[in-house]
Short mmCIF file of C-alpha atoms and ligand atoms in Angstrom, two decimals:
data_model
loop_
_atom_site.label_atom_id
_atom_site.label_comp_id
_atom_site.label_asym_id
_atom_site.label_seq_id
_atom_site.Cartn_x
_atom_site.Cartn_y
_atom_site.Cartn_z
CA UNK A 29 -36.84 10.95 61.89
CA UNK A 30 -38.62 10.12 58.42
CA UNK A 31 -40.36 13.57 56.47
CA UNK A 32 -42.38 12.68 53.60
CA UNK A 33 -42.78 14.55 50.91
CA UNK A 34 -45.43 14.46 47.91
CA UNK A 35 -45.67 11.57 45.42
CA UNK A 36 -44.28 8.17 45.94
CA UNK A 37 -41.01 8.68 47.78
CA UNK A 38 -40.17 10.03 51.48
CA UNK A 39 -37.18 11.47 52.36
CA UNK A 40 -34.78 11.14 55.17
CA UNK A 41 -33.01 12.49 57.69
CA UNK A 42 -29.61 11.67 55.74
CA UNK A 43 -31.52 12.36 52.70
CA UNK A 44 -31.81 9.05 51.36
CA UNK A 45 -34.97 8.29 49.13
CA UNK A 46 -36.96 5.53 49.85
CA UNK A 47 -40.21 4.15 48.84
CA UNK A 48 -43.17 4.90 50.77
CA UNK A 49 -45.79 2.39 52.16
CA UNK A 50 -49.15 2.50 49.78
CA UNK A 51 -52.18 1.30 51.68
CA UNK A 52 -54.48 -1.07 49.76
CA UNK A 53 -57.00 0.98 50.26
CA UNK A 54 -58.19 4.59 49.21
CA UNK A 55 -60.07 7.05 51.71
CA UNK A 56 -62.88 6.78 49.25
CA UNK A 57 -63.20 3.18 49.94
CA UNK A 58 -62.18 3.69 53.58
CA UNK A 59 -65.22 6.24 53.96
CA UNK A 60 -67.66 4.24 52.01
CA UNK A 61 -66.73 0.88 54.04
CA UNK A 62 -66.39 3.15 57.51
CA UNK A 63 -70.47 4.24 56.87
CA UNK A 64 -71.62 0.47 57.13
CA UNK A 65 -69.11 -1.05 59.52
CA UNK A 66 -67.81 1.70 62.12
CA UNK A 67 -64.04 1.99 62.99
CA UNK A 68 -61.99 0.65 64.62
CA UNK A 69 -61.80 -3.14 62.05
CA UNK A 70 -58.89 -4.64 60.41
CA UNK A 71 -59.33 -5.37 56.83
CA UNK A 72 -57.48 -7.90 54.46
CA UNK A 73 -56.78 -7.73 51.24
CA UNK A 74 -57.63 -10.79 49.01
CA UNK A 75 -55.76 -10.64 45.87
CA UNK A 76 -52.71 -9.41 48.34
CA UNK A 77 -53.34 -12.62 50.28
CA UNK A 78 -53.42 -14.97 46.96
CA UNK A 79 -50.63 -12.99 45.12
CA UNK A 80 -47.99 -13.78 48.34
CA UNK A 81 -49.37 -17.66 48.56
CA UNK A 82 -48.78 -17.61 44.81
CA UNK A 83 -45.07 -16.37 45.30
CA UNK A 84 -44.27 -19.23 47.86
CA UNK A 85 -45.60 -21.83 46.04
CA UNK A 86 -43.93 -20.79 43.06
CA UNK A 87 -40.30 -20.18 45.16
CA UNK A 88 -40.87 -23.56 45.95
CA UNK A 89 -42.10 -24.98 42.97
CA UNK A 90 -38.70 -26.97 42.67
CA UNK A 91 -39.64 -29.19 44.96
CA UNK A 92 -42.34 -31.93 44.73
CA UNK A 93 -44.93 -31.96 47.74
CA UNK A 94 -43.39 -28.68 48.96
CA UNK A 95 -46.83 -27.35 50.81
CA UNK A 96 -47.42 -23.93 53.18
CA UNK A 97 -49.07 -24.85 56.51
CA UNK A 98 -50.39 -21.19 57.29
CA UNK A 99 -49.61 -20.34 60.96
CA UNK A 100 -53.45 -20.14 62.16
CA UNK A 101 -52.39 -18.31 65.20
CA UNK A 102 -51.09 -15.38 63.06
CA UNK A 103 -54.81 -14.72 62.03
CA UNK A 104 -57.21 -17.41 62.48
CA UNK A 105 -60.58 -16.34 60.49
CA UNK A 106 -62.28 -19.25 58.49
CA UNK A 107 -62.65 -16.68 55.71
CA UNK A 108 -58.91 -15.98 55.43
CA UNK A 109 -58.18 -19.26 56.12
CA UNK A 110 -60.65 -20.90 53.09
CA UNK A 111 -58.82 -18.40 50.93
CA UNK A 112 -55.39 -19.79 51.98
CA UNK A 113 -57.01 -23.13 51.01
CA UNK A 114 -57.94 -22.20 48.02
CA UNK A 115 -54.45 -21.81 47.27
CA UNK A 116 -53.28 -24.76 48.45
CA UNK A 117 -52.23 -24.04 52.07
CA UNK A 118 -52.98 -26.37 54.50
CA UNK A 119 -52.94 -25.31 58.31
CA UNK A 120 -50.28 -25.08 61.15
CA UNK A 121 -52.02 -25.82 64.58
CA UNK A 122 -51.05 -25.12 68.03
CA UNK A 123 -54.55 -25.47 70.52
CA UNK A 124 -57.71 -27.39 70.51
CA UNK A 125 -59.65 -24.22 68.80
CA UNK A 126 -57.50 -23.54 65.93
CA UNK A 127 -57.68 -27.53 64.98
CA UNK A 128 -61.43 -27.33 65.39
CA UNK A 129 -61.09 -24.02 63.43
CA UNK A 130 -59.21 -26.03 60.63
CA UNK A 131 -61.59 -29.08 60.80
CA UNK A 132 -64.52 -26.44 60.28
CA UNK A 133 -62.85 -24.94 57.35
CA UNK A 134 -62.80 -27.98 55.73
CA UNK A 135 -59.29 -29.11 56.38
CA UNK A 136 -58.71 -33.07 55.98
CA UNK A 137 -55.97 -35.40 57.63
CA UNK A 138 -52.48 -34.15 56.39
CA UNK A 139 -53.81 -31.13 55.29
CA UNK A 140 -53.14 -29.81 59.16
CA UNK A 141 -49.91 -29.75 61.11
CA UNK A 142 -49.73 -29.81 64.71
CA UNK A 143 -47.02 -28.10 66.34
CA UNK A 144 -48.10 -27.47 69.86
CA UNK A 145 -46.35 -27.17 73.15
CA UNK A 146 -47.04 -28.43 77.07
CA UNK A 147 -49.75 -30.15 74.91
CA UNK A 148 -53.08 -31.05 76.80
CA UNK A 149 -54.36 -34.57 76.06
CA UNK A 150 -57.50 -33.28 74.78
CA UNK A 151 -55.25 -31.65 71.93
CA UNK A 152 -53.03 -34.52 71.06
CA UNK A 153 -56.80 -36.49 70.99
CA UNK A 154 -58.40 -34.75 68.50
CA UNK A 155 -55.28 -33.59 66.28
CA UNK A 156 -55.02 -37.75 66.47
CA UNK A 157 -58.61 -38.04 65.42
CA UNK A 158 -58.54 -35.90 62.39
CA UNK A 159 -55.49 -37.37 61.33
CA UNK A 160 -53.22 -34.56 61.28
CA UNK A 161 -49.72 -34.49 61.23
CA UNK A 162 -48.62 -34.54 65.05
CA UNK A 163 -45.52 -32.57 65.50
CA UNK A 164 -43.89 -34.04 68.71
CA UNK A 165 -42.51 -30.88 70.54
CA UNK A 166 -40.83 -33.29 73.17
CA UNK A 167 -39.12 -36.61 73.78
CA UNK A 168 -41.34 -37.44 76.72
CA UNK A 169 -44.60 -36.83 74.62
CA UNK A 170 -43.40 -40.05 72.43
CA UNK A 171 -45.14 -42.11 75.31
CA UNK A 172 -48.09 -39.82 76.06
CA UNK A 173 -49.22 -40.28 72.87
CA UNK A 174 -48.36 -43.50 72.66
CA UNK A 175 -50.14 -43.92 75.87
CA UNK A 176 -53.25 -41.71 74.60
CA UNK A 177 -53.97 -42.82 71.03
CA UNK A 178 -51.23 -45.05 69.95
CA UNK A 179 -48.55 -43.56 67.74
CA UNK A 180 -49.72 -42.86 64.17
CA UNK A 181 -48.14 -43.98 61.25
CA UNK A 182 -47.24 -40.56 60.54
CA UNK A 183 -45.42 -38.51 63.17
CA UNK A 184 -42.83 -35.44 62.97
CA UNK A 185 -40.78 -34.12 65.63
CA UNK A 186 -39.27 -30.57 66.45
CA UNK A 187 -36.03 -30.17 66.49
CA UNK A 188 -33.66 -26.94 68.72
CA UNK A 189 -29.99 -27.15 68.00
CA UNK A 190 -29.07 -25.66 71.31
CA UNK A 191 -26.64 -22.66 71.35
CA UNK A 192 -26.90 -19.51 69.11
CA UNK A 193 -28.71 -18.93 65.36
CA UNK A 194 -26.46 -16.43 63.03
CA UNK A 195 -26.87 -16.92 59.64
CA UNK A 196 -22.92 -16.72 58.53
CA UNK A 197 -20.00 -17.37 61.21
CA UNK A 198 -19.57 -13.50 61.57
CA UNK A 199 -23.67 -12.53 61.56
CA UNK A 200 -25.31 -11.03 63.97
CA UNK A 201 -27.00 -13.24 67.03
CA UNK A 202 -30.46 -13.95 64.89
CA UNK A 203 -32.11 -16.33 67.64
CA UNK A 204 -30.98 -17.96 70.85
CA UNK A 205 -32.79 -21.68 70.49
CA UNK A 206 -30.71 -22.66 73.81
CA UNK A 207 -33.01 -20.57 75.67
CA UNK A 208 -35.66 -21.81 73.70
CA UNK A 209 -38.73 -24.00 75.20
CA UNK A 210 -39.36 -25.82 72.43
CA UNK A 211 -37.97 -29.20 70.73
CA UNK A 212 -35.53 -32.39 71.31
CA UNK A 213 -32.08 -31.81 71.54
CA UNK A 214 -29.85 -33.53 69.19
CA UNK A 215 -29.12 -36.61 71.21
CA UNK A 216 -33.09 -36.70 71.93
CA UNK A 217 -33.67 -36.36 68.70
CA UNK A 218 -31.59 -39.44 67.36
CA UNK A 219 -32.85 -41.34 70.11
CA UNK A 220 -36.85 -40.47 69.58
CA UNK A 221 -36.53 -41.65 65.70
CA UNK A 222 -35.40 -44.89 66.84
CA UNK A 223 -38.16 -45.31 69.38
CA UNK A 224 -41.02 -43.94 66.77
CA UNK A 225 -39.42 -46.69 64.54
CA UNK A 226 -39.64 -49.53 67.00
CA UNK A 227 -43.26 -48.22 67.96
CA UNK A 228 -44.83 -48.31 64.11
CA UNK A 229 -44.06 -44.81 62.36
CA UNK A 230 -43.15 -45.26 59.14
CA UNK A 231 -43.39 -41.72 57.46
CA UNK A 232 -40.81 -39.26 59.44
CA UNK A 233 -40.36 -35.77 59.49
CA UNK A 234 -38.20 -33.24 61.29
CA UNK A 235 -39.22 -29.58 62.54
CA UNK A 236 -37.56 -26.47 63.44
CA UNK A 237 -38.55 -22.35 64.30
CA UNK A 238 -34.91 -21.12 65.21
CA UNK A 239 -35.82 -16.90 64.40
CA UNK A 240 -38.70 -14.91 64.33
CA UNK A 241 -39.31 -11.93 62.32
CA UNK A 242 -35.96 -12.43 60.10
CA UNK A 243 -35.15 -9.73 57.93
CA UNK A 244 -32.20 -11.65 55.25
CA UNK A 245 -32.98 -13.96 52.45
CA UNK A 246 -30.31 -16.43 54.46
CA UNK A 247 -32.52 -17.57 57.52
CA UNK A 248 -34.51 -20.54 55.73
CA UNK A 249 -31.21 -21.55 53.74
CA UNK A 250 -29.12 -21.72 56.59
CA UNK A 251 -32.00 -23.05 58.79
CA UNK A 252 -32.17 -25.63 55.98
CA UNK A 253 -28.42 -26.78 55.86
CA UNK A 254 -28.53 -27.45 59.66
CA UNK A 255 -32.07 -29.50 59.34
CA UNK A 256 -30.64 -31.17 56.01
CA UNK A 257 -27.19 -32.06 57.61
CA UNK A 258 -29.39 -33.30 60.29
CA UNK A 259 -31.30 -35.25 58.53
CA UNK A 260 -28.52 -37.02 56.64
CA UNK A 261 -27.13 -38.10 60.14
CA UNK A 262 -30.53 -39.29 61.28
CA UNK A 263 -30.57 -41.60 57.71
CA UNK A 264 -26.68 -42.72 58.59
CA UNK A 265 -27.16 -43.39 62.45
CA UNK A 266 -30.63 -44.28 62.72
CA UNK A 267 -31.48 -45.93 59.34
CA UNK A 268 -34.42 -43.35 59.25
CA UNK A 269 -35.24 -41.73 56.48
CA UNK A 270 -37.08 -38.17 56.34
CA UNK A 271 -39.50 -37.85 54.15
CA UNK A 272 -40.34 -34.20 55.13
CA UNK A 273 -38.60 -31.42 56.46
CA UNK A 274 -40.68 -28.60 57.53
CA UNK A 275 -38.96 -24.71 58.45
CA UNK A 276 -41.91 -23.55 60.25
CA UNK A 277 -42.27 -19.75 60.40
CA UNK A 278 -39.87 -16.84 60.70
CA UNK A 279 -39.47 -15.18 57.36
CA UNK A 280 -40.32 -11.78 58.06
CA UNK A 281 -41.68 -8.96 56.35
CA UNK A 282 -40.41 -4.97 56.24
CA UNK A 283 -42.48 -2.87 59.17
CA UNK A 284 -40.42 -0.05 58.31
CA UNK A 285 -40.56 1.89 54.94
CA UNK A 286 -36.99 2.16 54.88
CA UNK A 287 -36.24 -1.53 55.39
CA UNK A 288 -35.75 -4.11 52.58
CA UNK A 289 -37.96 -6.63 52.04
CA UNK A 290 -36.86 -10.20 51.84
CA UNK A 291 -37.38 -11.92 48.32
CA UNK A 292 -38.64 -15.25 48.79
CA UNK A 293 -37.96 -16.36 44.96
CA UNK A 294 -34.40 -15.82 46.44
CA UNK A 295 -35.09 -17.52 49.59
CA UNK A 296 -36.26 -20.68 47.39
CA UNK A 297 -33.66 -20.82 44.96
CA UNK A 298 -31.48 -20.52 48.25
CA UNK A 299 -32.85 -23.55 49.82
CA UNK A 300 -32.43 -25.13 46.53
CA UNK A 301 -28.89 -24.90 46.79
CA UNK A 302 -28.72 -26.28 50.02
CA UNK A 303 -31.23 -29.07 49.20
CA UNK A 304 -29.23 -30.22 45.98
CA UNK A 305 -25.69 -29.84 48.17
CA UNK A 306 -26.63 -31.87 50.97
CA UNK A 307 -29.72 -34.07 50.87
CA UNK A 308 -29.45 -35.22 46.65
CA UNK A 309 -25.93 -36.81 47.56
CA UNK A 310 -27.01 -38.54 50.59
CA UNK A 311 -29.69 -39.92 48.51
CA UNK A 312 -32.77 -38.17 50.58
CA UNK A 313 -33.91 -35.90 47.04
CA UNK A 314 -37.29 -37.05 47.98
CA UNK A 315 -37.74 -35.21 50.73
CA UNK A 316 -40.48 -33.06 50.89
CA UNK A 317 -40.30 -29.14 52.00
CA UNK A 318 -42.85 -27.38 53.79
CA UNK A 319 -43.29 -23.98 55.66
CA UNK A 320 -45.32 -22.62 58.65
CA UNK A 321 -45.58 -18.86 57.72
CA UNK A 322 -48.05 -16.54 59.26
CA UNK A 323 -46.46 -12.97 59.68
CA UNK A 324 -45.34 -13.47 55.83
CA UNK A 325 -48.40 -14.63 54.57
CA UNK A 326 -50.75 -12.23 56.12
CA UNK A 327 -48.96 -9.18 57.97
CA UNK A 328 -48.90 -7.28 54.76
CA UNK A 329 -52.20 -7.92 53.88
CA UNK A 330 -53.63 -6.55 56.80
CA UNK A 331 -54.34 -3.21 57.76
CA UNK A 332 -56.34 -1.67 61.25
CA UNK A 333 -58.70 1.37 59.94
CA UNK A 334 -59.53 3.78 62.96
CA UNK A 335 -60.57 7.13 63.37
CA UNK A 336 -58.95 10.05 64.87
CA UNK A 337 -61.66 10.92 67.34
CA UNK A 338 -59.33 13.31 70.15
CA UNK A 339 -56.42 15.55 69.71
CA UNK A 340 -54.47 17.32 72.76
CA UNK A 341 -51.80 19.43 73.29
CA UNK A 342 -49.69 19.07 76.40
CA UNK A 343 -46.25 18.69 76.51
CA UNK A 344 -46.65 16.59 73.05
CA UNK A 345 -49.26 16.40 70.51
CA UNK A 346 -51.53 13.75 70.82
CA UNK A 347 -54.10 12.25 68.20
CA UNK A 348 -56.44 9.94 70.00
CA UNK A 349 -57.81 6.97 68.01
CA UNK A 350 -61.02 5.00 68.71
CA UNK A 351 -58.58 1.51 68.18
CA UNK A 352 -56.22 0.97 70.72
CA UNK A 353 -53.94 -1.78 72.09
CA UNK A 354 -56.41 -4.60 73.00
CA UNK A 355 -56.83 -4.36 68.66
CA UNK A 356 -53.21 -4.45 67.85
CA UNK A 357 -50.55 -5.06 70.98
CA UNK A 358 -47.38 -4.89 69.24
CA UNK A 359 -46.24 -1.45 69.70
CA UNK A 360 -47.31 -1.81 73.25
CA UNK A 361 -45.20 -5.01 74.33
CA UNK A 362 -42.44 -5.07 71.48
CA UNK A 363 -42.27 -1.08 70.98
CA UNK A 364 -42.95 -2.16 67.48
CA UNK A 365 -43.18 -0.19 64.42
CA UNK A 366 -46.05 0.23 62.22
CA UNK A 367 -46.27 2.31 59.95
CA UNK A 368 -49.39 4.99 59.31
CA UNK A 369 -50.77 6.46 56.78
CA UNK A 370 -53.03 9.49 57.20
CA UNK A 371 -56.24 8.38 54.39
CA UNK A 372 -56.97 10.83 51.82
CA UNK A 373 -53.47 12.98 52.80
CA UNK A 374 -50.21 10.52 51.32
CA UNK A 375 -49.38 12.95 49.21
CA UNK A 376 -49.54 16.16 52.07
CA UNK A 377 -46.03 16.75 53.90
CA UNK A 378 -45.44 15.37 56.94
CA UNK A 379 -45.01 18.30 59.20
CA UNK A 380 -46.77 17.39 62.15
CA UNK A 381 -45.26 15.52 65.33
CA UNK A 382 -47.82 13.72 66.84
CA UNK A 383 -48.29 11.15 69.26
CA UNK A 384 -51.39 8.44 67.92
CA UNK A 385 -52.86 6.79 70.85
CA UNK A 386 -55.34 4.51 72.09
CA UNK A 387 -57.41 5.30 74.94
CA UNK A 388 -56.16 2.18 77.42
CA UNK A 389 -55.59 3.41 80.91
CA UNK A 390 -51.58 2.17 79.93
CA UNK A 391 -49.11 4.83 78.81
CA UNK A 392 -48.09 2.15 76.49
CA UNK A 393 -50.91 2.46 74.38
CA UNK A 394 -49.40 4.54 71.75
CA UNK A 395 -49.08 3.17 67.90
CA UNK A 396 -46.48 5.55 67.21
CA UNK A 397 -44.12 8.11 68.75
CA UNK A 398 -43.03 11.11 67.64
CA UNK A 399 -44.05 10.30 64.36
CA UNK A 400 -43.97 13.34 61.55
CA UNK A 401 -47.42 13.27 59.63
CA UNK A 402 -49.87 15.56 57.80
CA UNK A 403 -51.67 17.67 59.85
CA UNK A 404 -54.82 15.26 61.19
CA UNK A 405 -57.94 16.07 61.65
CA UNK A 406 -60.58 14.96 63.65
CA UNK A 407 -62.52 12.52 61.47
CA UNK A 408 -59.77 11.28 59.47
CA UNK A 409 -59.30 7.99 58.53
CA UNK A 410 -56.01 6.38 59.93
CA UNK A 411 -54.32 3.36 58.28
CA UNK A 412 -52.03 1.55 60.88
CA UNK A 413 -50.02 -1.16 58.29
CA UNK A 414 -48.83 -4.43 58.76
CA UNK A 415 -51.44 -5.72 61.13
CA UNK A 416 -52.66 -8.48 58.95
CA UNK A 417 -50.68 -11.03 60.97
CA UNK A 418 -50.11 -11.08 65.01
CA UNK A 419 -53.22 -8.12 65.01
CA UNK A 420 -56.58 -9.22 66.02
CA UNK A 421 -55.28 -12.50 66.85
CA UNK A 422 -53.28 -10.71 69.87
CA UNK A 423 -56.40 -8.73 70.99
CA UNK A 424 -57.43 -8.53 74.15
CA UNK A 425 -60.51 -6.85 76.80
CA UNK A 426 -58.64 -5.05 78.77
CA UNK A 427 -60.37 -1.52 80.24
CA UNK A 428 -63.24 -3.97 79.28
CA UNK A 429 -62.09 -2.63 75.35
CA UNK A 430 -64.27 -4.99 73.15
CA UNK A 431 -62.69 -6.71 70.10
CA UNK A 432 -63.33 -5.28 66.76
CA UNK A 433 -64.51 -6.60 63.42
CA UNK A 434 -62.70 -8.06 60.41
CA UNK A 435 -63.34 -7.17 57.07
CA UNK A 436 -62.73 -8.56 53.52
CA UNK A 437 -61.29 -6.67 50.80
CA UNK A 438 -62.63 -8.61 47.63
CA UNK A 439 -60.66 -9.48 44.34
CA UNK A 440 -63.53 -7.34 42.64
CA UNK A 441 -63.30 -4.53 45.38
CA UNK A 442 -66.31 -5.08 47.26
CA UNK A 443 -65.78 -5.74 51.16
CA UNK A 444 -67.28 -8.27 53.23
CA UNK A 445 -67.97 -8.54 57.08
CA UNK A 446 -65.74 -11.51 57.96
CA UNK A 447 -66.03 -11.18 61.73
CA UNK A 448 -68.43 -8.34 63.99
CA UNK A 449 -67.42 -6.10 66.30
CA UNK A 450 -67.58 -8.10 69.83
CA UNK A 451 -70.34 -6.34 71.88
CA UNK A 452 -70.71 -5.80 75.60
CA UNK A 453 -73.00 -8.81 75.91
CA UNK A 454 -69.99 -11.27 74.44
CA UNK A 455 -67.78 -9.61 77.21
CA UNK A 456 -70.54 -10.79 79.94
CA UNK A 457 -71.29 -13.88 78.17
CA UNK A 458 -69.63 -15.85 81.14
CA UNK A 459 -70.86 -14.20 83.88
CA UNK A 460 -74.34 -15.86 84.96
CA UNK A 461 -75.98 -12.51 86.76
CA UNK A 462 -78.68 -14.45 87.62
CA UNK A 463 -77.04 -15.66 90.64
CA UNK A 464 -76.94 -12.48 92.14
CA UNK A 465 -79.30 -9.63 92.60
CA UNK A 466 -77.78 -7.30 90.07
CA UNK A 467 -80.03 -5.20 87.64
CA UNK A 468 -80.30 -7.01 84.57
C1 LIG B 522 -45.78 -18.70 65.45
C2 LIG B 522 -45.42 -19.93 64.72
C3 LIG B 522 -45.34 -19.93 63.32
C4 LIG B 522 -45.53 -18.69 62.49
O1 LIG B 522 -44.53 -17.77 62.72
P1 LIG B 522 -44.42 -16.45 61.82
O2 LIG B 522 -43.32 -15.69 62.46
O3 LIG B 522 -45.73 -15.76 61.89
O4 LIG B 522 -44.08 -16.89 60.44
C5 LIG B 522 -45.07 -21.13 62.70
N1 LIG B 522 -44.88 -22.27 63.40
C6 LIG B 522 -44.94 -22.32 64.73
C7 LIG B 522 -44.74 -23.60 65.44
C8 LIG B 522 -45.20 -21.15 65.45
O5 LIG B 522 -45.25 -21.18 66.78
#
């Protein structure tokens, strides 16, 4: 159990000091935001968002062409998304909407990646027709595409090792890609550069997600040394040469006060290492490095405001919140921890066990258990962190729960409405009543 105390650290069972989370914003700000656009909304903090693009590009600086394809899924607003662009990103793709999502934001040719899976041909049409990168997740899409649009002169394709991820020979099980959906196996692999070849690619890349969430400064290195050994063998068996490698998402970030966060100058200089070791000797220093990030980029930068709008004492204490799962579903499916911060009262002592729920008709719907916190009221502001990435995007109407609204923290400290609150007529907006005899 964590008990903070006042000021800037909290302190542990065991006694241990650690650093606590600050939220971005302050109540003031909460309050003043909260009397224009009512809770619940998740808000994003810009300079947080450029500061952590400007740390990747810079861990990566090294390498020439190195580019960030932000992980649209993780949040996909156009305003977020221009603001990525604005600092260089380019855009990671997975469905029809998030391309035309890309396409709207201005997005050009290579500028979007398409890693999809059990793609539809409508998908593979149009990520053809804007000429983005089309990450083949599977040997048998080589002829659907060839069949659908021809192959493009461009193509990339995903690659799963098979067996188990650890970072080091002794490390901990970090991802199982044999029970993975997704990519060619080895043999496949070898195979589908030689038919790409003989079909008309002549610019080749090579894919890989292996671990999600990874908490170590070693999963894109050693990720890297199995995609760059790869990729030597490819050049030696094939006679293809890569001229990108991408390593897709999976950097993580620290949910948990007490947990370290990774370093991602570290992370770059790590990859480095690897890069100069493996692909400089076999002559392939050209290739060009790019990521897929989304929790990384964003999750930080995001927060869900709410209200505390019910207490109740039973056999717990319960705080009931006006946001519940259908805004953020990862401590309801994963049991995953987000921290909260009670506005206005970081600096009270956190001497109250409460339950914060939601008000879904799911005992799951809880954003925290048996968490210690100042005393809440009803009417305070509550900060859930961390829900800049895998939040909204996850939402859902169940209990017929409507969706809430985004909002922009500004470099200057004004906000912005990036997205409204869904309202009941967007939840009946594909119903036609009219066909019945119900009131209308
Ligand atoms: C989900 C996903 C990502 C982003 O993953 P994060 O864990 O958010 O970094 C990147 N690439 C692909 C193909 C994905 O499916």
């Amino acid at each position: 159990m964590v008990q903070c105390v006042p000021g800037n650290k909290i302190i542990r069972k065991d006694n241990n000091i650690m650093a606590k989370k600050i939220p971005f914003i302050t109540k003031e700000k909460a309050e003043q935001i909260r009397a224009e656009i009512p809770t619940p909304f998740h808000i994003y903090d810009e300079k947080g968002i450029r500061a952590t693009a400007r740390a990747l590009n810079d861990a990566f600086a090294w390498n020439k062409g190195f580019k960030e394809y932000f992980a649209v899924k993780a949040t996909p607003n156009p305003f977020i998304m221009k603001i990525l662009m604005e600092e260089g990103c380019g855009f990671d793709c997975a469905s029809l909407t998030e391309l035309m999502l890309s396409d709207k934001v201005g997005a050009k040719g290579h500028d979007i990646m398409f890693s999809s899976n059990e793609t539809p041909d409508e998908d593979f049409k149009l990520a053809y027709k804007l000429g983005a990168i089309i990450n083949l997740d599977d040997f048998t899409h080589i002829d659907i595409l060839d069949k659908l649009t021809g192959i493009p002169e461009t193509i990339c394709c995903r690659y799963n090792p098979g067996g188990d991820f650890k970072t080091s020979e002794t490390g901990n099980v970090m991802g199982t890609p044999a029970d993975a959906k997704y990519g060619f196996t080895h043999d496949q692999l070898l195979e589908g550069y030689r038919i790409l070849k003989e079909k008309g690619a002549k610019v080749f890349g090579m894919h890989s997600f292996l671990a999600s969430n990874t908490l170590t400064n070693d999963y894109y290195p050693v990720l890297a040394s199995i995609l760059f050994k790869t990729a030597v063998e490819i050049k030696e068996k094939v006679g293809v040469e890569l001229s990108f490698i991408d390593l897709s998402g999976g950097v993580g970030i620290a949910y948990r006060p007490e947990q370290t966060e990774n370093d991602i100058k570290v992370i770059g200089e790590g990859v480095r290492k690897a890069y100069e070791e493996i692909l400089v000797p076999a002559g392939l220093g050209g290739v060009k490095l790019c990521t897929e990030l989304g929790r990384f980029m964003l999750a930080p930068n995001g927060m869900l405001i709410a209200t505390a709008i019910r207490e109740k004492h039973i056999y717990k204490e319960y705080i009931g919140l006006d946001a519940c799962a259908a805004n953020l579903m990862r401590p309801a499916i994963y049991d995953a921890y987000h921290h909260i911060t009670v506005l206005g009262k970081e600096n009270e002592p956190c001497d109250h066990e409460y339950d914060i729920v939601g008000g879904l008709c799911e005992n799951s719907d809880k954003f925290a258990h048996e968490r210690m916190l100042p005393k809440i009221d009803i009417g305070d502001i509550i900060a859930i962190h961390d829900t800049g990435a895998h939040g909204f995007s996850m939402g859902y109407n169940y209990n017929g729960k409507l969706r809430s609204a985004e909002v922009l923290l500004k470099e200057d400290g004004s906000f912005k409405l990036i997205r409204r609150a869904e309202t009941p007529q967007d939840l009946f907006a594909t119903f036609d009543f009219s066909e019945y005899s119900f009131r209308n």
